Amino acid sequence: MSPSTPPKPVLLVALGGNALIRKGQEGTIEEQFENLRVPMSQIARLCESHRILITHGNGPQVGNLLLQQECCPHVPRLPLEILVAQTQGQIGYMIESTLDSALMDLGIVTQKHLVSLISYVVVDPKDPAFRNPTKPIGPVYPEEVVPELPFPVKKTAKGYRRVVASPKPLHIVERREIQRLIAMDFVVICCGGGGIPVVREGRSFAGVDAVIDKDLASARLAREVGVDLFCIATDVPGAYVHYGRPEQRLLERLSAEEAERLAREGHFPQGSMGPKVEAAVEFVRATGKEAVITSIDAIEAAVEGRAGTRIWAE
Ligand code: ADP
Ligand code: MG
C-alpha cells in the first residue's frame, strides 16, 4: 500500500446461527458448509474494498454438543465455557475454509490471510444476570426428570430447558491482537458464540457457566477495535415494525432514538431482534458510525446501502 492510499474501512459481519443451520434443517455438516457458501462468496468480494472481521452465533451447535453429553453420561461432562470454545474451533474452521475457497474462486487468495481466534470476553461476576438466568440452551426435558437436573430449568414455548445467565460483555480480552491483525489486513474470525465468558481473578481469567449474546459481544468488539460499519446478518431482510402481522413493514432507515422508542413499544423481542437493535444502537451512539441489520443473502447489498435496516446516531 502506498502512503497516499487511505486504509480500507473496517467491516464487522456478525453471522447468525442460521448462517450454518437454517430453520427446519437437521444440521448436518454438509448442510452447514452449503449454507456458508452464499455469505462467504459475498464476504470474499467485500475483502477487496474492506478489512474484515467476522463473528458468529453458536446456538444450534452448542445445543447439539449438550445433547451429545446427555446421551453419554459415562463420559465426564464438560462445562459450558469448554463447549463454547469447541464451537469457536468448529465454526471458525468451517467459515475459514469456505471463505478460503470463495477467495480462491475470485483469484485473490494469495494476498489474503485468514485467522480464527479463540476469544475470551470479560463479564462482571456481580452482573445481575447471574442471579436470574434467563437464556434457554440445549435440549428440551420431559417434565418428570426436571427435579433431578443439576442446573436451573425453565418452562419455555418448546418445553422445559436449561437456562443460563447471559451477562453483559465488558471487554474482549484479545482486542489488541485483533486490532493488530486487522491493521495487517488479516480477515479475523473471533468472538464466536459471543465469546468464552470469563471473570478476572487477580491477574488471570476464569471461565464461568454463562453465555454472552453474540450481537452484544460484537458491538463491544466493534467499539474496542474501531470498526467503521457493523453488519448484523440474520434470516430476515431487516428489522420490521409489527413483525409477523399483516401490517408488518421493513424499516429501511432508523435513527438510534427511533429504534429505542420502537423497542420500548415492544417491536423487537428479547432473544431475537431485541439484542440486534440494542447492539446496533450501542455501537452507533458510541462511535457516530452506522450499523445495518440484514439478511445473510444480502450482506453485500446492505454494505453498499441497498438492503437491510440502516441504523445511525441522530
Ligand atoms: P440469529 O440466529 O441470526 O441471531 P435470531 O433468531 O436470534 O437470529 O433473530 C432473528 C429472528 O428475529 C427472525 O428470524 C425473526 O423471526 C425474529 N424477529 C422478531 N421480531 C422481529 C422484527 N421486529 N423484525 C424482524 N425479525 C424479527
Ligand atoms: Mg440470536
mmCIF file of N, CA, C and O in Angstrom, residues 152-235:
data_model
loop_
_atom_site.group_PDB
_atom_site.id
_atom_site.type_symbol
_atom_site.label_atom_id
_atom_site.label_comp_id
_atom_site.label_asym_id
_atom_site.label_seq_id
_atom_site.Cartn_x
_atom_site.Cartn_y
_atom_site.Cartn_z
ATOM 1 N N PRO A 152 -30.418 -24.985 36.787
ATOM 2 C CA PRO A 152 -31.737 -24.359 36.724
ATOM 3 C C PRO A 152 -32.429 -24.598 35.379
ATOM 4 O O PRO A 152 -31.768 -24.648 34.348
ATOM 5 N N VAL A 153 -33.723 -24.791 35.448
ATOM 6 C CA VAL A 153 -34.526 -25.130 34.268
ATOM 7 C C VAL A 153 -35.746 -24.220 34.262
ATOM 8 O O VAL A 153 -36.241 -23.853 35.328
ATOM 9 N N LYS A 154 -36.183 -23.822 33.061
ATOM 10 C CA LYS A 154 -37.420 -23.038 32.975
ATOM 11 C C LYS A 154 -38.299 -23.587 31.882
ATOM 12 O O LYS A 154 -37.807 -24.175 30.913
ATOM 13 N N LYS A 155 -39.612 -23.349 32.045
ATOM 14 C CA LYS A 155 -40.543 -23.789 31.005
ATOM 15 C C LYS A 155 -40.540 -22.746 29.893
ATOM 16 O O LYS A 155 -40.777 -21.567 30.145
ATOM 17 N N THR A 156 -40.212 -23.169 28.666
ATOM 18 C CA THR A 156 -40.214 -22.253 27.524
ATOM 19 C C THR A 156 -41.331 -22.698 26.578
ATOM 20 O O THR A 156 -42.013 -23.692 26.854
ATOM 21 N N ALA A 157 -41.471 -21.973 25.460
ATOM 22 C CA ALA A 157 -42.509 -22.337 24.486
ATOM 23 C C ALA A 157 -42.309 -23.774 23.978
ATOM 24 O O ALA A 157 -43.268 -24.489 23.712
ATOM 25 N N LYS A 158 -41.032 -24.230 23.896
ATOM 26 C CA LYS A 158 -40.755 -25.576 23.386
ATOM 27 C C LYS A 158 -40.904 -26.657 24.459
ATOM 28 O O LYS A 158 -40.984 -27.830 24.150
ATOM 29 N N GLY A 159 -40.833 -26.265 25.748
ATOM 30 C CA GLY A 159 -40.873 -27.226 26.849
ATOM 31 C C GLY A 159 -39.835 -26.824 27.888
ATOM 32 O O GLY A 159 -39.302 -25.710 27.831
ATOM 33 N N TYR A 160 -39.491 -27.766 28.807
ATOM 34 C CA TYR A 160 -38.517 -27.429 29.867
ATOM 35 C C TYR A 160 -37.096 -27.433 29.317
ATOM 36 O O TYR A 160 -36.672 -28.406 28.706
ATOM 37 N N ARG A 161 -36.379 -26.347 29.529
ATOM 38 C CA ARG A 161 -34.984 -26.270 29.049
ATOM 39 C C ARG A 161 -34.092 -25.695 30.145
ATOM 40 O O ARG A 161 -34.549 -24.962 31.025
ATOM 41 N N ARG A 162 -32.822 -26.053 30.041
ATOM 42 C CA ARG A 162 -31.830 -25.456 30.939
ATOM 43 C C ARG A 162 -31.744 -23.956 30.645
ATOM 44 O O ARG A 162 -31.782 -23.537 29.485
ATOM 45 N N VAL A 163 -31.634 -23.156 31.702
ATOM 46 C CA VAL A 163 -31.385 -21.727 31.487
ATOM 47 C C VAL A 163 -30.050 -21.349 32.121
ATOM 48 O O VAL A 163 -29.664 -21.878 33.164
ATOM 49 N N VAL A 164 -29.348 -20.453 31.442
ATOM 50 C CA VAL A 164 -28.066 -19.965 31.969
ATOM 51 C C VAL A 164 -28.089 -18.448 31.985
ATOM 52 O O VAL A 164 -28.913 -17.817 31.323
ATOM 53 N N ALA A 165 -27.148 -17.897 32.743
ATOM 54 C CA ALA A 165 -27.033 -16.443 32.821
ATOM 55 C C ALA A 165 -26.509 -15.909 31.493
ATOM 56 O O ALA A 165 -25.690 -16.544 30.834
ATOM 57 N N SER A 166 -26.982 -14.727 31.117
ATOM 58 C CA SER A 166 -26.460 -14.072 29.915
ATOM 59 C C SER A 166 -25.963 -12.669 30.302
ATOM 60 O O SER A 166 -26.640 -11.672 30.086
ATOM 61 N N PRO A 167 -24.763 -12.633 30.925
ATOM 62 C CA PRO A 167 -24.248 -11.344 31.412
ATOM 63 C C PRO A 167 -23.789 -10.440 30.268
ATOM 64 O O PRO A 167 -23.537 -10.904 29.160
ATOM 65 N N LYS A 168 -23.663 -9.160 30.576
ATOM 66 C CA LYS A 168 -23.223 -8.171 29.572
ATOM 67 C C LYS A 168 -21.721 -8.308 29.302
ATOM 68 O O LYS A 168 -20.935 -8.463 30.240
ATOM 69 N N PRO A 169 -21.322 -8.241 28.044
ATOM 70 C CA PRO A 169 -19.880 -8.284 27.736
ATOM 71 C C PRO A 169 -19.211 -6.967 28.135
ATOM 72 O O PRO A 169 -19.726 -5.897 27.815
ATOM 73 N N LEU A 170 -18.087 -7.049 28.851
ATOM 74 C CA LEU A 170 -17.385 -5.826 29.266
ATOM 75 C C LEU A 170 -16.196 -5.518 28.362
ATOM 76 O O LEU A 170 -16.003 -4.371 27.958
ATOM 77 N N HIS A 171 -15.354 -6.543 28.093
ATOM 78 C CA HIS A 171 -14.161 -6.349 27.264
ATOM 79 C C HIS A 171 -13.855 -7.601 26.480
ATOM 80 O O HIS A 171 -14.057 -8.699 26.970
ATOM 81 N N ILE A 172 -13.307 -7.402 25.290
ATOM 82 C CA ILE A 172 -12.793 -8.533 24.520
ATOM 83 C C ILE A 172 -11.321 -8.666 24.930
ATOM 84 O O ILE A 172 -10.532 -7.734 24.746
ATOM 85 N N VAL A 173 -10.960 -9.800 25.501
ATOM 86 C CA VAL A 173 -9.597 -9.950 26.035
ATOM 87 C C VAL A 173 -8.545 -9.775 24.937
ATOM 88 O O VAL A 173 -7.523 -9.127 25.140
ATOM 89 N N GLU A 174 -8.813 -10.306 23.748
ATOM 90 C CA GLU A 174 -7.812 -10.265 22.654
ATOM 91 C C GLU A 174 -7.949 -9.032 21.772
ATOM 92 O O GLU A 174 -7.518 -9.055 20.623
ATOM 93 N N ARG A 175 -8.547 -7.941 22.283
ATOM 94 C CA ARG A 175 -8.811 -6.806 21.391
ATOM 95 C C ARG A 175 -7.554 -6.231 20.737
ATOM 96 O O ARG A 175 -7.581 -5.847 19.571
ATOM 97 N N ARG A 176 -6.427 -6.226 21.472
ATOM 98 C CA ARG A 176 -5.200 -5.650 20.880
ATOM 99 C C ARG A 176 -4.659 -6.547 19.764
ATOM 100 O O ARG A 176 -4.224 -6.073 18.722
ATOM 101 N N GLU A 177 -4.712 -7.848 20.009
ATOM 102 C CA GLU A 177 -4.247 -8.790 18.978
ATOM 103 C C GLU A 177 -5.117 -8.642 17.723
ATOM 104 O O GLU A 177 -4.613 -8.621 16.597
ATOM 105 N N ILE A 178 -6.431 -8.529 17.940
ATOM 106 C CA ILE A 178 -7.358 -8.422 16.802
ATOM 107 C C ILE A 178 -7.070 -7.133 16.024
ATOM 108 O O ILE A 178 -6.980 -7.140 14.794
ATOM 109 N N GLN A 179 -6.865 -6.048 16.770
ATOM 110 C CA GLN A 179 -6.552 -4.771 16.143
ATOM 111 C C GLN A 179 -5.304 -4.863 15.267
ATOM 112 O O GLN A 179 -5.264 -4.348 14.153
ATOM 113 N N ARG A 180 -4.285 -5.546 15.778
ATOM 114 C CA ARG A 180 -3.038 -5.651 15.017
ATOM 115 C C ARG A 180 -3.221 -6.515 13.782
ATOM 116 O O ARG A 180 -2.692 -6.210 12.708
ATOM 117 N N LEU A 181 -3.989 -7.585 13.922
ATOM 118 C CA LEU A 181 -4.233 -8.454 12.762
ATOM 119 C C LEU A 181 -5.019 -7.710 11.685
ATOM 120 O O LEU A 181 -4.740 -7.809 10.495
ATOM 121 N N ILE A 182 -6.013 -6.934 12.122
ATOM 122 C CA ILE A 182 -6.836 -6.149 11.188
ATOM 123 C C ILE A 182 -5.971 -5.087 10.489
ATOM 124 O O ILE A 182 -6.105 -4.850 9.291
ATOM 125 N N ALA A 183 -5.080 -4.477 11.264
ATOM 126 C CA ALA A 183 -4.199 -3.461 10.668
ATOM 127 C C ALA A 183 -3.347 -4.079 9.557
ATOM 128 O O ALA A 183 -3.007 -3.415 8.583
ATOM 129 N N MET A 184 -3.038 -5.372 9.691
ATOM 130 C CA MET A 184 -2.245 -6.062 8.658
ATOM 131 C C MET A 184 -3.138 -6.656 7.567
ATOM 132 O O MET A 184 -2.683 -7.448 6.744
ATOM 133 N N ASP A 185 -4.442 -6.335 7.607
ATOM 134 C CA ASP A 185 -5.416 -6.811 6.611
ATOM 135 C C ASP A 185 -5.675 -8.322 6.663
ATOM 136 O O ASP A 185 -6.030 -8.936 5.677
ATOM 137 N N PHE A 186 -5.498 -8.919 7.849
ATOM 138 C CA PHE A 186 -5.962 -10.293 8.049
ATOM 139 C C PHE A 186 -7.487 -10.262 8.161
ATOM 140 O O PHE A 186 -8.032 -9.315 8.734
ATOM 141 N N VAL A 187 -8.155 -11.299 7.642
ATOM 142 C CA VAL A 187 -9.574 -11.485 7.960
ATOM 143 C C VAL A 187 -9.595 -12.237 9.290
ATOM 144 O O VAL A 187 -9.002 -13.306 9.407
ATOM 145 N N VAL A 188 -10.266 -11.660 10.296
ATOM 146 C CA VAL A 188 -10.236 -12.271 11.630
ATOM 147 C C VAL A 188 -11.626 -12.793 11.998
ATOM 148 O O VAL A 188 -12.600 -12.037 11.988
ATOM 149 N N ILE A 189 -11.677 -14.074 12.331
ATOM 150 C CA ILE A 189 -12.927 -14.690 12.804
ATOM 151 C C ILE A 189 -12.784 -14.824 14.318
ATOM 152 O O ILE A 189 -11.841 -15.469 14.798
ATOM 153 N N CYS A 190 -13.648 -14.167 15.052
ATOM 154 C CA CYS A 190 -13.456 -14.153 16.513
ATOM 155 C C CYS A 190 -14.786 -13.978 17.250
ATOM 156 O O CYS A 190 -15.827 -13.809 16.626
ATOM 157 N N CYS A 191 -14.711 -14.025 18.579
ATOM 158 C CA CYS A 191 -15.882 -13.838 19.446
ATOM 159 C C CYS A 191 -17.035 -14.768 19.089
ATOM 160 O O CYS A 191 -18.211 -14.410 19.241
ATOM 161 N N GLY A 192 -16.726 -15.975 18.591
ATOM 162 C CA GLY A 192 -17.765 -16.935 18.239
ATOM 163 C C GLY A 192 -18.653 -17.256 19.439
ATOM 164 O O GLY A 192 -18.170 -17.360 20.567
ATOM 165 N N GLY A 193 -19.953 -17.373 19.168
ATOM 166 C CA GLY A 193 -20.907 -17.671 20.236
ATOM 167 C C GLY A 193 -20.940 -16.602 21.316
ATOM 168 O O GLY A 193 -21.362 -16.862 22.439
ATOM 169 N N GLY A 194 -20.497 -15.394 20.977
ATOM 170 C CA GLY A 194 -20.464 -14.308 21.971
ATOM 171 C C GLY A 194 -19.186 -14.308 22.794
ATOM 172 O O GLY A 194 -18.996 -13.466 23.659
ATOM 173 N N GLY A 195 -18.298 -15.278 22.520
ATOM 174 C CA GLY A 195 -17.024 -15.361 23.256
ATOM 175 C C GLY A 195 -17.131 -16.289 24.456
ATOM 176 O O GLY A 195 -18.232 -16.598 24.938
ATOM 177 N N ILE A 196 -15.970 -16.760 24.916
ATOM 178 C CA ILE A 196 -15.929 -17.608 26.121
ATOM 179 C C ILE A 196 -16.040 -16.665 27.320
ATOM 180 O O ILE A 196 -15.186 -15.798 27.504
ATOM 181 N N PRO A 197 -17.106 -16.800 28.121
ATOM 182 C CA PRO A 197 -17.277 -15.844 29.222
ATOM 183 C C PRO A 197 -16.276 -16.103 30.342
ATOM 184 O O PRO A 197 -16.145 -17.224 30.820
ATOM 185 N N VAL A 198 -15.544 -15.072 30.724
ATOM 186 C CA VAL A 198 -14.557 -15.210 31.804
ATOM 187 C C VAL A 198 -14.700 -14.055 32.797
ATOM 188 O O VAL A 198 -15.194 -12.982 32.458
ATOM 189 N N VAL A 199 -14.279 -14.321 34.029
ATOM 190 C CA VAL A 199 -14.180 -13.233 35.015
ATOM 191 C C VAL A 199 -12.710 -13.116 35.400
ATOM 192 O O VAL A 199 -11.940 -14.074 35.272
ATOM 193 N N ARG A 200 -12.339 -11.943 35.831
ATOM 194 C CA ARG A 200 -10.960 -11.742 36.245
ATOM 195 C C ARG A 200 -10.774 -12.259 37.659
ATOM 196 O O ARG A 200 -11.583 -11.978 38.537
ATOM 197 N N GLU A 201 -9.696 -13.042 37.862
ATOM 198 C CA GLU A 201 -9.325 -13.455 39.223
ATOM 199 C C GLU A 201 -7.896 -13.010 39.407
ATOM 200 O O GLU A 201 -6.974 -13.687 38.974
ATOM 201 N N GLY A 202 -7.718 -11.845 40.008
ATOM 202 C CA GLY A 202 -6.383 -11.260 40.095
ATOM 203 C C GLY A 202 -5.892 -10.940 38.701
ATOM 204 O O GLY A 202 -6.550 -10.234 37.954
ATOM 205 N N ARG A 203 -4.758 -11.559 38.332
ATOM 206 C CA ARG A 203 -4.206 -11.267 37.011
ATOM 207 C C ARG A 203 -4.601 -12.297 35.967
ATOM 208 O O ARG A 203 -4.194 -12.215 34.823
ATOM 209 N N SER A 204 -5.384 -13.294 36.391
ATOM 210 C CA SER A 204 -5.752 -14.306 35.394
ATOM 211 C C SER A 204 -7.264 -14.319 35.178
ATOM 212 O O SER A 204 -8.005 -13.580 35.812
ATOM 213 N N PHE A 205 -7.702 -15.186 34.283
ATOM 214 C CA PHE A 205 -9.115 -15.275 33.942
ATOM 215 C C PHE A 205 -9.643 -16.647 34.294
ATOM 216 O O PHE A 205 -8.923 -17.630 34.178
ATOM 217 N N ALA A 206 -10.908 -16.693 34.726
ATOM 218 C CA ALA A 206 -11.540 -17.984 34.983
ATOM 219 C C ALA A 206 -12.844 -18.039 34.196
ATOM 220 O O ALA A 206 -13.615 -17.067 34.196
ATOM 221 N N GLY A 207 -13.070 -19.172 33.525
ATOM 222 C CA GLY A 207 -14.298 -19.338 32.748
ATOM 223 C C GLY A 207 -15.503 -19.452 33.669
ATOM 224 O O GLY A 207 -15.392 -19.945 34.791
ATOM 225 N N VAL A 208 -16.659 -18.973 33.209
ATOM 226 C CA VAL A 208 -17.884 -19.086 34.004
ATOM 227 C C VAL A 208 -18.977 -19.746 33.170
ATOM 228 O O VAL A 208 -18.941 -19.702 31.944
ATOM 229 N N ASP A 209 -19.949 -20.344 33.888
ATOM 230 C CA ASP A 209 -21.051 -21.028 33.225
ATOM 231 C C ASP A 209 -22.094 -20.007 32.804
ATOM 232 O O ASP A 209 -22.999 -19.672 33.560
ATOM 233 N N ALA A 210 -21.944 -19.493 31.610
ATOM 234 C CA ALA A 210 -22.867 -18.463 31.125
ATOM 235 C C ALA A 210 -22.737 -18.424 29.613
ATOM 236 O O ALA A 210 -21.817 -19.041 29.059
ATOM 237 N N VAL A 211 -23.629 -17.725 28.945
ATOM 238 C CA VAL A 211 -23.424 -17.443 27.522
ATOM 239 C C VAL A 211 -23.639 -15.958 27.287
ATOM 240 O O VAL A 211 -24.519 -15.350 27.881
ATOM 241 N N ILE A 212 -22.804 -15.393 26.429
ATOM 242 C CA ILE A 212 -22.905 -13.968 26.133
ATOM 243 C C ILE A 212 -23.624 -13.823 24.800
ATOM 244 O O ILE A 212 -23.346 -14.576 23.860
ATOM 245 N N ASP A 213 -24.531 -12.877 24.731
ATOM 246 C CA ASP A 213 -25.237 -12.645 23.469
ATOM 247 C C ASP A 213 -24.235 -12.237 22.379
ATOM 248 O O ASP A 213 -23.437 -11.326 22.577
ATOM 249 N N LYS A 214 -24.290 -12.928 21.236
ATOM 250 C CA LYS A 214 -23.254 -12.665 20.222
ATOM 251 C C LYS A 214 -23.392 -11.275 19.593
ATOM 252 O O LYS A 214 -22.402 -10.689 19.166
ATOM 253 N N ASP A 215 -24.614 -10.743 19.545
ATOM 254 C CA ASP A 215 -24.778 -9.399 18.970
ATOM 255 C C ASP A 215 -24.191 -8.342 19.910
ATOM 256 O O ASP A 215 -23.523 -7.408 19.458
ATOM 257 N N LEU A 216 -24.417 -8.498 21.208
ATOM 258 C CA LEU A 216 -23.859 -7.526 22.167
ATOM 259 C C LEU A 216 -22.339 -7.646 22.242
ATOM 260 O O LEU A 216 -21.627 -6.640 22.322
ATOM 261 N N ALA A 217 -21.826 -8.891 22.187
ATOM 262 C CA ALA A 217 -20.363 -9.066 22.184
ATOM 263 C C ALA A 217 -19.764 -8.445 20.919
ATOM 264 O O ALA A 217 -18.696 -7.822 20.964
ATOM 265 N N SER A 218 -20.471 -8.576 19.796
ATOM 266 C CA SER A 218 -19.984 -8.000 18.537
ATOM 267 C C SER A 218 -19.948 -6.474 18.615
ATOM 268 O O SER A 218 -19.017 -5.842 18.099
ATOM 269 N N ALA A 219 -20.955 -5.882 19.259
ATOM 270 C CA ALA A 219 -20.974 -4.416 19.413
ATOM 271 C C ALA A 219 -19.778 -3.958 20.246
ATOM 272 O O ALA A 219 -19.129 -2.948 19.947
ATOM 273 N N ARG A 220 -19.455 -4.719 21.297
ATOM 274 C CA ARG A 220 -18.279 -4.427 22.141
ATOM 275 C C ARG A 220 -17.001 -4.480 21.306
ATOM 276 O O ARG A 220 -16.155 -3.599 21.341
ATOM 277 N N LEU A 221 -16.887 -5.584 20.561
ATOM 278 C CA LEU A 221 -15.717 -5.788 19.710
ATOM 279 C C LEU A 221 -15.597 -4.625 18.718
ATOM 280 O O LEU A 221 -14.502 -4.072 18.526
ATOM 281 N N ALA A 222 -16.723 -4.265 18.113
ATOM 282 C CA ALA A 222 -16.732 -3.202 17.094
ATOM 283 C C ALA A 222 -16.211 -1.899 17.684
ATOM 284 O O ALA A 222 -15.452 -1.170 17.049
ATOM 285 N N ARG A 223 -16.605 -1.620 18.925
ATOM 286 C CA ARG A 223 -16.130 -0.392 19.577
ATOM 287 C C ARG A 223 -14.666 -0.501 19.948
ATOM 288 O O ARG A 223 -13.896 0.436 19.777
ATOM 289 N N GLU A 224 -14.273 -1.654 20.474
ATOM 290 C CA GLU A 224 -12.908 -1.776 21.012
ATOM 291 C C GLU A 224 -11.843 -1.855 19.925
ATOM 292 O O GLU A 224 -10.708 -1.476 20.163
ATOM 293 N N VAL A 225 -12.201 -2.362 18.737
ATOM 294 C CA VAL A 225 -11.157 -2.442 17.706
ATOM 295 C C VAL A 225 -11.315 -1.360 16.640
ATOM 296 O O VAL A 225 -10.480 -1.269 15.751
ATOM 297 N N GLY A 226 -12.375 -0.547 16.720
ATOM 298 C CA GLY A 226 -12.510 0.567 15.776
ATOM 299 C C GLY A 226 -13.071 0.160 14.425
ATOM 300 O O GLY A 226 -12.447 0.325 13.382
ATOM 301 N N VAL A 227 -14.297 -0.393 14.463
ATOM 302 C CA VAL A 227 -14.971 -0.811 13.222
ATOM 303 C C VAL A 227 -15.657 0.399 12.581
ATOM 304 O O VAL A 227 -16.146 1.292 13.274
ATOM 305 N N ASP A 228 -15.711 0.430 11.236
ATOM 306 C CA ASP A 228 -16.390 1.527 10.536
ATOM 307 C C ASP A 228 -17.837 1.209 10.204
ATOM 308 O O ASP A 228 -18.677 2.101 10.186
ATOM 309 N N LEU A 229 -18.132 -0.056 9.903
ATOM 310 C CA LEU A 229 -19.527 -0.443 9.642
ATOM 311 C C LEU A 229 -19.776 -1.791 10.312
ATOM 312 O O LEU A 229 -19.021 -2.746 10.121
ATOM 313 N N PHE A 230 -20.866 -1.852 11.075
ATOM 314 C CA PHE A 230 -21.232 -3.049 11.838
ATOM 315 C C PHE A 230 -22.453 -3.666 11.151
ATOM 316 O O PHE A 230 -23.521 -3.058 11.129
ATOM 317 N N CYS A 231 -22.280 -4.856 10.580
ATOM 318 C CA CYS A 231 -23.348 -5.508 9.814
ATOM 319 C C CYS A 231 -23.800 -6.769 10.541
ATOM 320 O O CYS A 231 -23.003 -7.682 10.770
ATOM 321 N N ILE A 232 -25.073 -6.807 10.913
ATOM 322 C CA ILE A 232 -25.628 -7.975 11.605
ATOM 323 C C ILE A 232 -26.447 -8.770 10.584
ATOM 324 O O ILE A 232 -27.451 -8.274 10.075
ATOM 325 N N ALA A 233 -25.973 -9.972 10.247
ATOM 326 C CA ALA A 233 -26.613 -10.760 9.191
ATOM 327 C C ALA A 233 -27.427 -11.894 9.813
ATOM 328 O O ALA A 233 -26.907 -12.693 10.579
ATOM 329 N N THR A 234 -28.715 -11.950 9.458
ATOM 330 C CA THR A 234 -29.599 -12.938 10.067
ATOM 331 C C THR A 234 -30.517 -13.557 9.000
ATOM 332 O O THR A 234 -30.160 -13.535 7.819
ATOM 333 N N ASP A 235 -31.672 -14.116 9.404
ATOM 334 C CA ASP A 235 -32.501 -14.818 8.418
ATOM 335 C C ASP A 235 -33.732 -14.024 7.982
ATOM 336 O O ASP A 235 -34.667 -14.587 7.453
#
